mmCIF file of C-alpha atoms in Angstrom:
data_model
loop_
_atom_site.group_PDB
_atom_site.id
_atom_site.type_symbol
_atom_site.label_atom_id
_atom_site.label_comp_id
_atom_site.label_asym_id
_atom_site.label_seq_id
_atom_site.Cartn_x
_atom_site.Cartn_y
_atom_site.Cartn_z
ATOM 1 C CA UNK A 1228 34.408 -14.827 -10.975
ATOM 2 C CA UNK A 1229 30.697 -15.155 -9.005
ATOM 3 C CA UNK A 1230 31.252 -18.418 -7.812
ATOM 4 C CA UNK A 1231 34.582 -17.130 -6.606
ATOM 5 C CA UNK A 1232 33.088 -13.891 -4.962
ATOM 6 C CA UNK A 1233 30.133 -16.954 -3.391
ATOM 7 C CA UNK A 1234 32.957 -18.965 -1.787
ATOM 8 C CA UNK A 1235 34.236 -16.140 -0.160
ATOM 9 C CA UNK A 1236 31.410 -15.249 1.664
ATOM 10 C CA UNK A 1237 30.427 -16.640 5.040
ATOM 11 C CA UNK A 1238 27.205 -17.185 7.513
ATOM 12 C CA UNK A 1239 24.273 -15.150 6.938
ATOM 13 C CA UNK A 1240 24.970 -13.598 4.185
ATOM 14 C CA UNK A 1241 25.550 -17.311 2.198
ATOM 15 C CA UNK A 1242 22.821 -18.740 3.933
ATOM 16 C CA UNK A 1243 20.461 -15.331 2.413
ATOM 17 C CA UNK A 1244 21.575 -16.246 -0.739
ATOM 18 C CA UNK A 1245 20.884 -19.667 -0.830
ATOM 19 C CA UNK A 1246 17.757 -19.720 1.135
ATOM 20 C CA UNK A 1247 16.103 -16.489 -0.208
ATOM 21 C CA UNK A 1248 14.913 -17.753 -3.446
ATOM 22 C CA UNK A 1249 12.952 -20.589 -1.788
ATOM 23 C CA UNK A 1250 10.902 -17.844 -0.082
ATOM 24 C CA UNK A 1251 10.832 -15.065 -2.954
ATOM 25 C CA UNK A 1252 9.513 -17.269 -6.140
ATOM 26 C CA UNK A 1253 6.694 -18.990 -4.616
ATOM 27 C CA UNK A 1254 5.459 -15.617 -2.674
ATOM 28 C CA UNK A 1255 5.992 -13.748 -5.781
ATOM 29 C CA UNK A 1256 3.856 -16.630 -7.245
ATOM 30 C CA UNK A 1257 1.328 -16.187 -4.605
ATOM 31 C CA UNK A 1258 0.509 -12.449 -4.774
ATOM 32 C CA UNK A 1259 0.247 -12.760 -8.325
ATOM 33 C CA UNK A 1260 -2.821 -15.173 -8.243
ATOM 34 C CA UNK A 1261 -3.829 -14.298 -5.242
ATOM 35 C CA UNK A 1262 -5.989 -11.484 -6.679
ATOM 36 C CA UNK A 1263 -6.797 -13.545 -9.789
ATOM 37 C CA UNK A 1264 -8.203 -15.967 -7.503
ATOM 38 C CA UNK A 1265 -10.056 -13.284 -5.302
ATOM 39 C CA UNK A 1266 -11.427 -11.674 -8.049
ATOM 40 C CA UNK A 1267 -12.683 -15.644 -9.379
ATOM 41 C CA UNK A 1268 -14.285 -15.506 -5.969
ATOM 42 C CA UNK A 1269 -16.711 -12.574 -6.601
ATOM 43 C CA UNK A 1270 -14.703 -10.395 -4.673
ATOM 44 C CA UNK A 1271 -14.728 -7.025 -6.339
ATOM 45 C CA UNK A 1272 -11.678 -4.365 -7.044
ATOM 46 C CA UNK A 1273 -12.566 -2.432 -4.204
ATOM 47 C CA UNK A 1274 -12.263 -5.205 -1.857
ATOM 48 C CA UNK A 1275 -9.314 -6.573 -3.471
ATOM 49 C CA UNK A 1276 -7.506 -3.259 -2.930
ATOM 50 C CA UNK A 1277 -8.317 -3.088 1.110
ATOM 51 C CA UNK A 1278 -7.587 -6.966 1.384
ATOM 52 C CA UNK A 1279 -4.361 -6.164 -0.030
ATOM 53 C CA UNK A 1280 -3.887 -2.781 2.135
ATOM 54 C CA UNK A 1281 -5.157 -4.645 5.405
ATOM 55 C CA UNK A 1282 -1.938 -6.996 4.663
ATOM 56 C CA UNK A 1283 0.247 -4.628 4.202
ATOM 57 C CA UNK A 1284 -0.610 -2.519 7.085
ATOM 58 C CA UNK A 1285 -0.596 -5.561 9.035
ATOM 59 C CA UNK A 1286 2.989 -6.480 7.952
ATOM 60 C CA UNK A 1287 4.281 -3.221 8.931
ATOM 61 C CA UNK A 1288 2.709 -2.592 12.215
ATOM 62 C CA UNK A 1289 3.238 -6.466 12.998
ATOM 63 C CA UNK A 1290 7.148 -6.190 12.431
ATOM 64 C CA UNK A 1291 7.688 -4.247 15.712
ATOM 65 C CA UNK A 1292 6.114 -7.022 17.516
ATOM 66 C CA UNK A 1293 7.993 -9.791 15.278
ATOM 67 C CA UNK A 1294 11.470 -7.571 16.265
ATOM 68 C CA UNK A 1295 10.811 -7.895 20.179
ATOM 69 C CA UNK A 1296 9.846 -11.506 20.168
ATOM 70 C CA UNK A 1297 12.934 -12.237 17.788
ATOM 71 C CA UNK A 1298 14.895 -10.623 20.773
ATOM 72 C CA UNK A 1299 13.380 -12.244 23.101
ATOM 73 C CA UNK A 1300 13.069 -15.858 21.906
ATOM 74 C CA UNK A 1301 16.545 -15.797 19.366
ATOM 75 C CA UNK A 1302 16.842 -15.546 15.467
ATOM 76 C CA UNK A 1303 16.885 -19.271 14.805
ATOM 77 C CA UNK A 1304 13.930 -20.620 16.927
ATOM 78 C CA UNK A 1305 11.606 -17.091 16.294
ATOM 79 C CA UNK A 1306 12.183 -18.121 12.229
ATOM 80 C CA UNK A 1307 11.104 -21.060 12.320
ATOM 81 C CA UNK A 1308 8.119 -20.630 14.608
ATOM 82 C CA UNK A 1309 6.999 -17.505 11.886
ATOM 83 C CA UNK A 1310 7.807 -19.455 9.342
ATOM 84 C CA UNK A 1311 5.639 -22.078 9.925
ATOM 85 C CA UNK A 1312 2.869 -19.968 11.087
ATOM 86 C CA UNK A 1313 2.641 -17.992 7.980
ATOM 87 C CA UNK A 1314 2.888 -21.154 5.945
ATOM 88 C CA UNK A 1315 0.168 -22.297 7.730
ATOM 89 C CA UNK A 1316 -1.933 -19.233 7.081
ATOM 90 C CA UNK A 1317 -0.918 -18.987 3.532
ATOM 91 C CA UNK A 1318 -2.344 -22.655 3.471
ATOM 92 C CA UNK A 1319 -5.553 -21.821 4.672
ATOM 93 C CA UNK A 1320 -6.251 -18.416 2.646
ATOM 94 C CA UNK A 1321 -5.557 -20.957 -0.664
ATOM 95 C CA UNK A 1322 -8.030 -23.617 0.620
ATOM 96 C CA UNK A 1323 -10.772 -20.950 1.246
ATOM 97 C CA UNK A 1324 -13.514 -20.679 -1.095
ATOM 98 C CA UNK A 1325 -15.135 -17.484 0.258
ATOM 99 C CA UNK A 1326 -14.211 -13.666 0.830
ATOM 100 C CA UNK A 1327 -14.040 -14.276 4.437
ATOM 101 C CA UNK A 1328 -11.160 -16.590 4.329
ATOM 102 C CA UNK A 1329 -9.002 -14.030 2.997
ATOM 103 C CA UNK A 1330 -9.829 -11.335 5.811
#
């Protein structure tokens, strides 16, 4: 019956459920460790807890910009430019070896 209910669906929504998992599992798998690995780093609880809150804020107050430039550049080529971008940052706070490569 799911794979029925799959078949029937069409363009973004498909493409969400096929691509979403890709994204979810290895984030999931990255803010996990992430404070693991902070916390290897000397970084204390404290700053672990406003590292995390800084990036959070920062996602929130950054989506308004993220929404205009979306408009303005189109859905297709504005995901793949912020996709790369945060895979590129994400890449850099694992290869740093001090607190101030996660700030």
């Amino acid at each position: 019956m799911a794979s029925n209910s799959f078949r029937q669906l069409t363009g973004n929504a498909k493409g969400r459920l096929i691509y979403e998992p890709l994204f979810l599992i290895p984030y999931s798998m990255f803010v996990t460790y992430s404070s693991i690995f902070m916390y290897e780093l000397g970084v204390t609880e404290t700053g672990i807890g406003w590292i995390t809150t800084i990036g959070l804020l920062v996602q929130v107050l950054s989506s308004f910009l993220s929404g205009y430039l979306t408009d303005r550049m189109g859905r297709k080529r504005a995901l793949l430019y912020f996709d790369v971008l945060s895979g590129a940052s994400l890449h850099c706070c694992g290869q740093s070896r001090k607190i101030s490569g996660f700030s």
